mmCIF file of C-alpha atoms in Angstrom:
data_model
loop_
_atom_site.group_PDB
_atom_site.id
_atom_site.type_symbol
_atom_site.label_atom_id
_atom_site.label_comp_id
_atom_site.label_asym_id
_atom_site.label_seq_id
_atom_site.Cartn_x
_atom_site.Cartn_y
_atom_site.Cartn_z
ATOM 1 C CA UNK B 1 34.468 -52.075 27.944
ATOM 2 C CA UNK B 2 31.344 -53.490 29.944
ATOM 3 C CA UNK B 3 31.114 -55.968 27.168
ATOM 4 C CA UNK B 4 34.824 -56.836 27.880
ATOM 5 C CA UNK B 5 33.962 -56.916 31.658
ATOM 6 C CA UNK B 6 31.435 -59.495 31.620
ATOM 7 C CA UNK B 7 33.385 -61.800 29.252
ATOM 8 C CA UNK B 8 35.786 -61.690 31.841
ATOM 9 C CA UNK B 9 33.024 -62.186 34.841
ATOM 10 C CA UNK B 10 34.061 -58.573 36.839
ATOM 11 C CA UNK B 11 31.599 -58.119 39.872
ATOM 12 C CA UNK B 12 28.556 -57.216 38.638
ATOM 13 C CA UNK B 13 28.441 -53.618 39.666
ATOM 14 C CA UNK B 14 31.549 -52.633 38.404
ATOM 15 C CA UNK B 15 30.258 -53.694 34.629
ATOM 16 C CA UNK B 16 26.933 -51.815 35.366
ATOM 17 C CA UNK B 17 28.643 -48.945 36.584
ATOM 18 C CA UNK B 18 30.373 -48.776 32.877
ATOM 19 C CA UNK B 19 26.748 -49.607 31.381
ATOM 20 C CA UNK B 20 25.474 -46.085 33.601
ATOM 21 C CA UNK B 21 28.593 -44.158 32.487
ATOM 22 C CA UNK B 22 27.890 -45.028 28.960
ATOM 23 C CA UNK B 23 24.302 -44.094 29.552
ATOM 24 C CA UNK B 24 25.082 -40.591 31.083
ATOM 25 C CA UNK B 25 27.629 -39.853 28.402
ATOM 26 C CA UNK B 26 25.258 -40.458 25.613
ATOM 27 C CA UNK B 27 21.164 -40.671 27.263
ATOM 28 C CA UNK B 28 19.975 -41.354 23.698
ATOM 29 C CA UNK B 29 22.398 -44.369 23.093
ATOM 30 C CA UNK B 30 20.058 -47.511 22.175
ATOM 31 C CA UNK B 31 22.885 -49.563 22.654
ATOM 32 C CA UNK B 32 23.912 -48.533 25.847
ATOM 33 C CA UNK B 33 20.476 -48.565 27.101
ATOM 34 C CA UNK B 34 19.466 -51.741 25.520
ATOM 35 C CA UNK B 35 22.887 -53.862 26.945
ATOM 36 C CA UNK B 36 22.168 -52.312 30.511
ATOM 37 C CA UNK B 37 18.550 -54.029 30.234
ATOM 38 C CA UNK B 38 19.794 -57.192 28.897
ATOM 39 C CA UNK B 39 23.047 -57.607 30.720
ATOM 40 C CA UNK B 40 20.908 -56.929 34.034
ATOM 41 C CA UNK B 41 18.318 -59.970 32.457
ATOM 42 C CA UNK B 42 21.238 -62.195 31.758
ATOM 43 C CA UNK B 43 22.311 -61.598 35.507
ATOM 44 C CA UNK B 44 18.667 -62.952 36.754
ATOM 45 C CA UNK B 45 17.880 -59.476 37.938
ATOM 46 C CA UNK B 46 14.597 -59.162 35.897
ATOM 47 C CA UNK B 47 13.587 -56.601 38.799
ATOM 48 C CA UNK B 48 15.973 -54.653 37.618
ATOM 49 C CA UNK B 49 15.910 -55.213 33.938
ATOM 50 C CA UNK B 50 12.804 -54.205 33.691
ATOM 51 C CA UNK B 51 13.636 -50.617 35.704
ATOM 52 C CA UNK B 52 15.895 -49.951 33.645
ATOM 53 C CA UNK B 53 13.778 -50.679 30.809
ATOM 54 C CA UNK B 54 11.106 -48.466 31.525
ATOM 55 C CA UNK B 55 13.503 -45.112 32.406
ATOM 56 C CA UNK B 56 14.394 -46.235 28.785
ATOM 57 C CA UNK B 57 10.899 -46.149 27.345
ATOM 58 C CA UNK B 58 10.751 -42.570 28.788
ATOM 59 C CA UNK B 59 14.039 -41.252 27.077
ATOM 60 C CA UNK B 60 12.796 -42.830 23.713
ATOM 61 C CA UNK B 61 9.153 -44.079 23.772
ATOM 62 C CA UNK B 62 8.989 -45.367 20.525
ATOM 63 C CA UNK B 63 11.909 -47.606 19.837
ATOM 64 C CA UNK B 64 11.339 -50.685 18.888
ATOM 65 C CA UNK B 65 14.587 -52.357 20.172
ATOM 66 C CA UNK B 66 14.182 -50.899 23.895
ATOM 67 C CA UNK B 67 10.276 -52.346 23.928
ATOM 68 C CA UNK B 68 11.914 -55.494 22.735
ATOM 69 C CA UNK B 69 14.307 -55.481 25.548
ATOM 70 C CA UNK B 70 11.154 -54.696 28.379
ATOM 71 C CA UNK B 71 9.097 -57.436 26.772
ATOM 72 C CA UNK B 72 11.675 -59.597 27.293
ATOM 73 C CA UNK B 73 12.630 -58.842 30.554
ATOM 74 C CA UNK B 74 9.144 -59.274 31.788
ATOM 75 C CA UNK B 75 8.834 -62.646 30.233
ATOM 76 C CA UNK B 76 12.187 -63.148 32.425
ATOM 77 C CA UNK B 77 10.165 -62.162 35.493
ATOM 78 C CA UNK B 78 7.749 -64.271 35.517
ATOM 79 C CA UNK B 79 5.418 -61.134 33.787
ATOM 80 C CA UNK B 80 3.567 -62.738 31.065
ATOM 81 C CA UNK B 81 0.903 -60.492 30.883
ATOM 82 C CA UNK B 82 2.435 -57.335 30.694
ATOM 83 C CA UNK B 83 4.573 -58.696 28.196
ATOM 84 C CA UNK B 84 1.957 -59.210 25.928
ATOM 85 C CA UNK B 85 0.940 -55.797 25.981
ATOM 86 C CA UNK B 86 4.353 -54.792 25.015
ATOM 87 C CA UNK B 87 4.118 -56.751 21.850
ATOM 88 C CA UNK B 88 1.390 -55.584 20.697
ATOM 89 C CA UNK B 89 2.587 -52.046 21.132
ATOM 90 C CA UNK B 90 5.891 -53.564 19.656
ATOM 91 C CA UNK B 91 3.875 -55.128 16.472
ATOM 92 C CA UNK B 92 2.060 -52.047 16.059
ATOM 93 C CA UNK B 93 5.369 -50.107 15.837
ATOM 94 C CA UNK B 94 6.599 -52.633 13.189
ATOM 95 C CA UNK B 95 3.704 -53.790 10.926
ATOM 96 C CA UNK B 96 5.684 -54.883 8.537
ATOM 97 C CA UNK B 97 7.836 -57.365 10.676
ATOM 98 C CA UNK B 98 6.653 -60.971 11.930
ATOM 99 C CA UNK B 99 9.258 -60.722 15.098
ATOM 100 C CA UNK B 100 7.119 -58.402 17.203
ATOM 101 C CA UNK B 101 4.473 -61.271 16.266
ATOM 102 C CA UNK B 102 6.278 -64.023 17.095
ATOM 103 C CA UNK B 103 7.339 -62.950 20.657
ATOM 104 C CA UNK B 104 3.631 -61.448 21.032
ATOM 105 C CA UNK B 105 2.564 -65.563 20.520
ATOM 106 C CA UNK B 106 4.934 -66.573 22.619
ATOM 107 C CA UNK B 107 4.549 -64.169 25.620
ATOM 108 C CA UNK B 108 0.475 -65.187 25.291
ATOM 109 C CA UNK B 109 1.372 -69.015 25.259
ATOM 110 C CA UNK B 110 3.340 -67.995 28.162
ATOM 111 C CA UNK B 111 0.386 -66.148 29.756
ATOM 112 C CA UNK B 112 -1.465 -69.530 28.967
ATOM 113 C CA UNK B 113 -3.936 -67.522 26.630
ATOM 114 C CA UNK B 114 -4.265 -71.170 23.991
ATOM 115 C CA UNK B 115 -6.344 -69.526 21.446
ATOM 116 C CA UNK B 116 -4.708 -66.107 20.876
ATOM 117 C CA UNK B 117 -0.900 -67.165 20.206
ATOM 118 C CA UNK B 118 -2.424 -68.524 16.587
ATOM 119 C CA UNK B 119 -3.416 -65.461 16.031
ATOM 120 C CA UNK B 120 -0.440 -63.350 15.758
ATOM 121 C CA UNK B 121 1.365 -66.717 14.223
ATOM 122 C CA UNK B 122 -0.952 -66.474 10.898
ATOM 123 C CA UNK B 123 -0.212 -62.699 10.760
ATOM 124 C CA UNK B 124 3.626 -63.291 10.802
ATOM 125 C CA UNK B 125 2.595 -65.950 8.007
ATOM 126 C CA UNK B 126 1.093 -63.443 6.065
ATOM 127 C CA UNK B 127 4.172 -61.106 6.361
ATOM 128 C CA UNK B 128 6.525 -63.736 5.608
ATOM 129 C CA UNK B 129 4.983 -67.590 4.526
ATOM 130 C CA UNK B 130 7.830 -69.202 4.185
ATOM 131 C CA UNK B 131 8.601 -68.697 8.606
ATOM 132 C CA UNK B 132 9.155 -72.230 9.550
ATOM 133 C CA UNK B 133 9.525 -71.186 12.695
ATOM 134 C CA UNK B 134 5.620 -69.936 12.883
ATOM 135 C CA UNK B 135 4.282 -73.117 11.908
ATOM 136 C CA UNK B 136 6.651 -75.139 14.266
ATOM 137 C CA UNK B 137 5.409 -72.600 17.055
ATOM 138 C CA UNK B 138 1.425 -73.391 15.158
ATOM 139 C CA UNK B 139 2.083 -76.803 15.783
ATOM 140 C CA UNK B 140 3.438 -76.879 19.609
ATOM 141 C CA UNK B 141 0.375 -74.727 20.206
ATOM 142 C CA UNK B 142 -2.430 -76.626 19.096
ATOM 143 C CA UNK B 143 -0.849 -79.936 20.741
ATOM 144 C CA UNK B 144 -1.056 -77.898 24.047
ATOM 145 C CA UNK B 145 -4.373 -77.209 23.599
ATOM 146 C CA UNK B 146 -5.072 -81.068 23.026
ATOM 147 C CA UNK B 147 -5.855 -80.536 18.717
ATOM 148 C CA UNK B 148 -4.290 -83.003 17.569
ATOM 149 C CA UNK B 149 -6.038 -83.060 14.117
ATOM 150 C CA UNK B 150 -5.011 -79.762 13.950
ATOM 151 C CA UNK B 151 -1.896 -79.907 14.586
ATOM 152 C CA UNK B 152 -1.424 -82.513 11.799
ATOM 153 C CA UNK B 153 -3.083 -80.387 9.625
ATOM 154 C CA UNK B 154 -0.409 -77.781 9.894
ATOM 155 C CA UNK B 155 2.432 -80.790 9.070
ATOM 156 C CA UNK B 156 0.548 -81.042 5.656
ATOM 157 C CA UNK B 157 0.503 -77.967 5.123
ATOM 158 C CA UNK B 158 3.912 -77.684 5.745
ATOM 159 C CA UNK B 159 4.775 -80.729 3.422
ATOM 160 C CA UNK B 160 2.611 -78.983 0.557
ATOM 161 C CA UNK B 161 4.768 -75.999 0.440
ATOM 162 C CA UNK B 162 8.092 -77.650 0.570
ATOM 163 C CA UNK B 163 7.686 -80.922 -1.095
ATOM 164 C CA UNK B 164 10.860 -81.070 -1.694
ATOM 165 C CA UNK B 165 11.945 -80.832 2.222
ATOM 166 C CA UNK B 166 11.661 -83.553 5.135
ATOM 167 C CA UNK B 167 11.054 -80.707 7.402
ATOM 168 C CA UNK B 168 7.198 -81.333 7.041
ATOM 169 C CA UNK B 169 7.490 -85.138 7.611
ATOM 170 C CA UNK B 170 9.567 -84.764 10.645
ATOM 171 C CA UNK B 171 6.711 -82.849 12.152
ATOM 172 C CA UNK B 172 4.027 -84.973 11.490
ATOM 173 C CA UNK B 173 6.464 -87.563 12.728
ATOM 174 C CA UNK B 174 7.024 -85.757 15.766
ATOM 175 C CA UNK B 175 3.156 -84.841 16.520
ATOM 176 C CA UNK B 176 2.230 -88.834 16.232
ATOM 177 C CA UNK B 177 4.940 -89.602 18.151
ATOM 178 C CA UNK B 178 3.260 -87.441 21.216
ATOM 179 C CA UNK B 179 0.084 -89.457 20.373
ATOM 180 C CA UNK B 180 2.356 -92.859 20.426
ATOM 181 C CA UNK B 181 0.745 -94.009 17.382
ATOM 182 C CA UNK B 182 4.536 -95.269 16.550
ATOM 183 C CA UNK B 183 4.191 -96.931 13.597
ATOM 184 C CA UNK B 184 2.657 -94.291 11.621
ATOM 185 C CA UNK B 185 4.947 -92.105 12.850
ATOM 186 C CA UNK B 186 8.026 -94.372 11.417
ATOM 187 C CA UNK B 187 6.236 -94.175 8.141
ATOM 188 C CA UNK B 188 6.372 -90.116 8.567
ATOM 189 C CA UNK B 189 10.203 -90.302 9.357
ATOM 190 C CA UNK B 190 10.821 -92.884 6.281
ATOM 191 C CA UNK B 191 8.890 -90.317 3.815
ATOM 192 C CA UNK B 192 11.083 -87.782 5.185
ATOM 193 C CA UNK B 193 14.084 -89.359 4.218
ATOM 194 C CA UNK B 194 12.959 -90.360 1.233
ATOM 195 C CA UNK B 195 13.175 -86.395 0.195
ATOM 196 C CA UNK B 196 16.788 -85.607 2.667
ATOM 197 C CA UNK B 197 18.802 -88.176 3.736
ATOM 198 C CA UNK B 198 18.962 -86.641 6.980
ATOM 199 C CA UNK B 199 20.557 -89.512 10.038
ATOM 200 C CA UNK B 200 18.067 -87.996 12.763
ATOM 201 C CA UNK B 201 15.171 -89.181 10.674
ATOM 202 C CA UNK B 202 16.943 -92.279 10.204
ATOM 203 C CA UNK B 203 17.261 -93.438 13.808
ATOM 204 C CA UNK B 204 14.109 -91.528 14.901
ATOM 205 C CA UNK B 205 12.675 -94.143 11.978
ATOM 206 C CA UNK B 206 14.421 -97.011 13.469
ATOM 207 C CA UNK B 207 13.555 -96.422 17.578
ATOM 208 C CA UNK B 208 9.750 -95.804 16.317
ATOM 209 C CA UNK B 209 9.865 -99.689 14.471
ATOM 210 C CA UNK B 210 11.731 -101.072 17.262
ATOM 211 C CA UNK B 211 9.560 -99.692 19.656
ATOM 212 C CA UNK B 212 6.127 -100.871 17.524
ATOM 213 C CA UNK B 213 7.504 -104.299 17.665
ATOM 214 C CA UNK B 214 8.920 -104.463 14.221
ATOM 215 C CA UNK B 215 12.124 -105.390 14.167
ATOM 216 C CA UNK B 216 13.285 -106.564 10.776
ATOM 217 C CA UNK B 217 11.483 -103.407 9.352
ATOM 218 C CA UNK B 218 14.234 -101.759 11.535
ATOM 219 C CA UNK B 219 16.833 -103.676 10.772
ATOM 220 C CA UNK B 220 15.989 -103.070 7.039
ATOM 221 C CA UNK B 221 15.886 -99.316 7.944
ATOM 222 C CA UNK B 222 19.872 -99.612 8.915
ATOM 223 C CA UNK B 223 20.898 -101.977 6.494
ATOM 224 C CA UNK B 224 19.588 -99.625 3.635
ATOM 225 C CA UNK B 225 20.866 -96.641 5.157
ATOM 226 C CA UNK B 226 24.590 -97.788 6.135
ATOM 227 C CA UNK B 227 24.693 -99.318 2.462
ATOM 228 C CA UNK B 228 23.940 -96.074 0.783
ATOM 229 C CA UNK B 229 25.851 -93.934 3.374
ATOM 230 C CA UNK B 230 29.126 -96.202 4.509
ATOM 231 C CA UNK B 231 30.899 -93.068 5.666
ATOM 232 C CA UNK B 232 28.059 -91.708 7.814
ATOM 233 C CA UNK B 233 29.122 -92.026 11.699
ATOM 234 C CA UNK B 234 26.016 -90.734 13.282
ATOM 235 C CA UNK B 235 23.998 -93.984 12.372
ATOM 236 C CA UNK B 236 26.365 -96.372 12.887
ATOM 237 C CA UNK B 237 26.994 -94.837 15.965
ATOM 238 C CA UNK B 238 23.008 -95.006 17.456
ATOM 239 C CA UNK B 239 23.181 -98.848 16.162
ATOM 240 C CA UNK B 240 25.969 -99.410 18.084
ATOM 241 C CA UNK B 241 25.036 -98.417 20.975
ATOM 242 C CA UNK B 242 21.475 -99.428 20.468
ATOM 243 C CA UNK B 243 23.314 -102.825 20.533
ATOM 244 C CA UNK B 244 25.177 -101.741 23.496
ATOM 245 C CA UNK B 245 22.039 -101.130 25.132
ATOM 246 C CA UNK B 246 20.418 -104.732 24.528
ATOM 247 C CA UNK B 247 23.402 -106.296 26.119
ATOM 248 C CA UNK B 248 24.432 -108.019 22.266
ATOM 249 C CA UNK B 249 27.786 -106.632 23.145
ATOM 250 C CA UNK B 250 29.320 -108.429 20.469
ATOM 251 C CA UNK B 251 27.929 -106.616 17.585
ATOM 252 C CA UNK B 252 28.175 -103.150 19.085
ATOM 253 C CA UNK B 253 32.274 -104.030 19.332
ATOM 254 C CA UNK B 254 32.286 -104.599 15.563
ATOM 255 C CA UNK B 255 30.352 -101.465 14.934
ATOM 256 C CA UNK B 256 32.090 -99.420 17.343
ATOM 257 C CA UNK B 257 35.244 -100.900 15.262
ATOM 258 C CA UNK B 258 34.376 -100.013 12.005
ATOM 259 C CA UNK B 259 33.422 -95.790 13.562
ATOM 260 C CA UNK B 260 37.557 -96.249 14.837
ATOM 261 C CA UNK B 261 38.820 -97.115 11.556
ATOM 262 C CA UNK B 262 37.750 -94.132 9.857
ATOM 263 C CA UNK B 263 37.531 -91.899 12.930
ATOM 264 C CA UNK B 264 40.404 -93.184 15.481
ATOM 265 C CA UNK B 265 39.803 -89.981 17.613
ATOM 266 C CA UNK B 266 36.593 -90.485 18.198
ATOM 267 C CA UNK B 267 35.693 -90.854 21.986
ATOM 268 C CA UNK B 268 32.665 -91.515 22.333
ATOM 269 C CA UNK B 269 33.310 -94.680 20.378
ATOM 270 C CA UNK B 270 35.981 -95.379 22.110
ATOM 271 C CA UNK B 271 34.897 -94.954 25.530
ATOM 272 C CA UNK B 272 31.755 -96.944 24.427
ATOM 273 C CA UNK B 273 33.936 -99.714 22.860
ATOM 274 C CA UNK B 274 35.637 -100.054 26.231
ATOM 275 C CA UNK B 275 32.860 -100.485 28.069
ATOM 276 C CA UNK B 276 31.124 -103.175 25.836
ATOM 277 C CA UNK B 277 34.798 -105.432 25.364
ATOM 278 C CA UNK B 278 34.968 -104.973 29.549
ATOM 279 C CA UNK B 279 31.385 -106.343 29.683
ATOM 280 C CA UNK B 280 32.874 -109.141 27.414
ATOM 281 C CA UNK B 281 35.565 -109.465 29.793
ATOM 282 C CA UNK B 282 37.862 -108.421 27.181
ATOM 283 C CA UNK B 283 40.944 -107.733 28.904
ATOM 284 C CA UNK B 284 41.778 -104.708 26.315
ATOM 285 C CA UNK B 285 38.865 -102.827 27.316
ATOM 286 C CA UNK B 286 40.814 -100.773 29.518
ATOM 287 C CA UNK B 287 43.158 -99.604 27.141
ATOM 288 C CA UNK B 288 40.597 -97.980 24.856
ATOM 289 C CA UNK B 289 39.241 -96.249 27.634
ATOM 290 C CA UNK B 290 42.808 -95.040 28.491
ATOM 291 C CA UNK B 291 42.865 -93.926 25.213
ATOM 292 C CA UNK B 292 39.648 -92.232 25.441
ATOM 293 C CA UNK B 293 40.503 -90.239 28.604
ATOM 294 C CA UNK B 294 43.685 -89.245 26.925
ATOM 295 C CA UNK B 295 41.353 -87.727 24.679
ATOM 296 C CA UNK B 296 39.082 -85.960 26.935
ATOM 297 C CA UNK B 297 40.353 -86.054 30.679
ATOM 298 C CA UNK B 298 37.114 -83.859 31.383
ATOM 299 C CA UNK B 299 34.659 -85.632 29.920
ATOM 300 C CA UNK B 300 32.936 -87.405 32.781
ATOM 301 C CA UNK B 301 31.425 -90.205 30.620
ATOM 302 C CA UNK B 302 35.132 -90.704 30.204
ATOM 303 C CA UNK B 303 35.950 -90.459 33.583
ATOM 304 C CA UNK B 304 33.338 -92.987 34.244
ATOM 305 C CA UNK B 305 34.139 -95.719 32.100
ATOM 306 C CA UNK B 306 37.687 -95.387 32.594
ATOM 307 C CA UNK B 307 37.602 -95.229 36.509
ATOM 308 C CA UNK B 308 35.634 -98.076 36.965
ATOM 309 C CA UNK B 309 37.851 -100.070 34.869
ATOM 310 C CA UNK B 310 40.899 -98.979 36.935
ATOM 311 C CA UNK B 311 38.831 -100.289 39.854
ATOM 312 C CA UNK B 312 38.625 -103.671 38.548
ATOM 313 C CA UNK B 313 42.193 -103.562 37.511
ATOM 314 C CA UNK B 314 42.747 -103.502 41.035
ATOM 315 C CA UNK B 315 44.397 -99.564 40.674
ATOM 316 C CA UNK B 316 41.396 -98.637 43.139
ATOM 317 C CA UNK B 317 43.190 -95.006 44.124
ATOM 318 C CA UNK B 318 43.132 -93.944 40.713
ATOM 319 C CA UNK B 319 39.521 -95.804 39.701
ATOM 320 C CA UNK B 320 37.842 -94.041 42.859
ATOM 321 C CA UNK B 321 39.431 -90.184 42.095
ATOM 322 C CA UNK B 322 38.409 -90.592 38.473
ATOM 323 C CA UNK B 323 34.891 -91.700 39.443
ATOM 324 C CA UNK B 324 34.749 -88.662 42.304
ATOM 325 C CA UNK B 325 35.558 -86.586 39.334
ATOM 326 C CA UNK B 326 32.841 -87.675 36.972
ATOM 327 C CA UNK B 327 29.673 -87.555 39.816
ATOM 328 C CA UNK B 328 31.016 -83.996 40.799
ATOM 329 C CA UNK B 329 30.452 -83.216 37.235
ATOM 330 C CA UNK B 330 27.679 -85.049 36.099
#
């Protein structure tokens, strides 16, 4: 019922007198307990969470999922510190686990303690070495504390034990990107895909070579990519509006083009391909943009595009509520 209640966004009190009723009928409910400590969280009532926690703790002092809940709702309030003492009692209650861990590194990173949060990250490792997650979490941690090399290390180590993956090239990618050493990043990206043809990679590969002053490199990049993959939207898409973006209007129309003739309902494209035939003064630009906001009335990109269109049509009314709309939502 409580749940029910909040889906439906009842006053507050009314769904935590339902969470207190279900507490009184059954005190040694960890469900009931546990939902009254997050739903008070959710509700940015961490104050409160965290009451509610600890009457909790006292009812059942060694459940894991109501010390989970208090942790959390201590991170929520701003409480780093006394969250990472309920992690460790947490990890101590589940030995075997690498989540009391992994929350214990976070609430220290939190607490800004730099050194400790590896810590608990190689002991989740141990418990389970294939935790992608740890070594991402490894990773964001030593660039914080300004180790660069080892943070890079970690990639490789990554990239040994799943050769197979781009996972491990994406990260190395990602930590020389922070360093904006560009082009070797690019390179990271391009071994990546060389294991998954994965699109992110792909335009992450082509912004890097772009950006490093390589263009053809780039343009190779694409032209590979779109030639092995002729279906794949998400590429064609980025070079589109890459094109968009550098004002060569005419080739983003063509690519924007060939995303409509396999996907005709796709709006983005089509509120993008309005804009760039408008810029072209293309006198159809408006009704792609009609099209597109038949599509998605809500969407204020849509609302956008197609507004300021109407206001050049001279339909300035219309143009003017359509553009209200869109900066109320945007």
């Amino acid at each position: 019922l409580a749940t029910a209640q909040a889906a439906l966004r009842e006053p507050a009190r009314e769904v935590r007198a339902t969470l207190d009723k279900a507490i009184k009928a059954n005190p040694a409910s960890v469900a009931a307990r546990v939902s009254l400590i997050n739903y008070l969280a959710q509700n940015r009532d961490p104050k409160a969470a965290i009451a509610a926690a600890e009457e909790a703790i006292v009812a059942m002092p060694a459940e894991p999922r109501v010390l989970d809940a208090l942790g959390l709702a201590q991170l929520a309030a701003g409480d780093a510190t006394k969250a990472v003492e309920t992690f460790k009692k947490l990890a101590a209650l589940l030995p075997d686990s690498p989540m009391p861990l992994m929350r214990l590194a976070s609430a220290q990173y939190t607490a800004k303690q730099l050194d400790t949060p590896i810590e608990a990250l190689r002991k989740a490792l141990v418990l389970k070495p294939d935790l992608l997650e740890a070594q991402r979490e490894i990773i964001a941690v030593q660039l914080a504390a300004g180790r660069v090399d080892e943070a890079l290390k970690e990639t490789r180590a990554v990239q040994r034990a799943r050769p197979k993956e781009a996972i491990g090239f994406a990260m190395e990618g990602d930590v020389l990107t922070t360093q904006q050493k560009l082009a070797e990043a690019a390179k990271a990206y391009g071994e990546g895909v060389k294991r998954q043809p994965m699109p992110e990679l792909v335009i992450k590969q082509h912004q890097l070579l772009r950006a490093s002053g390589q263009a053809a490199e780039a343009q190779a990049v694409i032209a590979k990519w779109l030639r092995e993959n002729p279906d794949d939207p998400v590429v064609r898409f980025h070079v589109a509006t890459t094109s968009a973006q550098s004002k060569d209007y005419r080739d983003a129309i063509g690519r924007f083009r060939e995303i409509l003739a396999k996907q005709p309902d796709n709006v983005p494209a089509l509120n993008n391909l309005a804009w760039a035939l408008h810029e072209m003064n293309d006198p159809s630009a408006t009704s792609y943009a009609e099209q597109a906001y038949a599509k998605a009335p809500a969407n204020p990109d849509v609302q956008d595009t197609y507004g300021w269109l109407l206001v050049q049509r001279g339909d300035v009314k219309r143009g003017l509520e359509l553009l209200s709309q869109a900066a109320a939502t945007s």
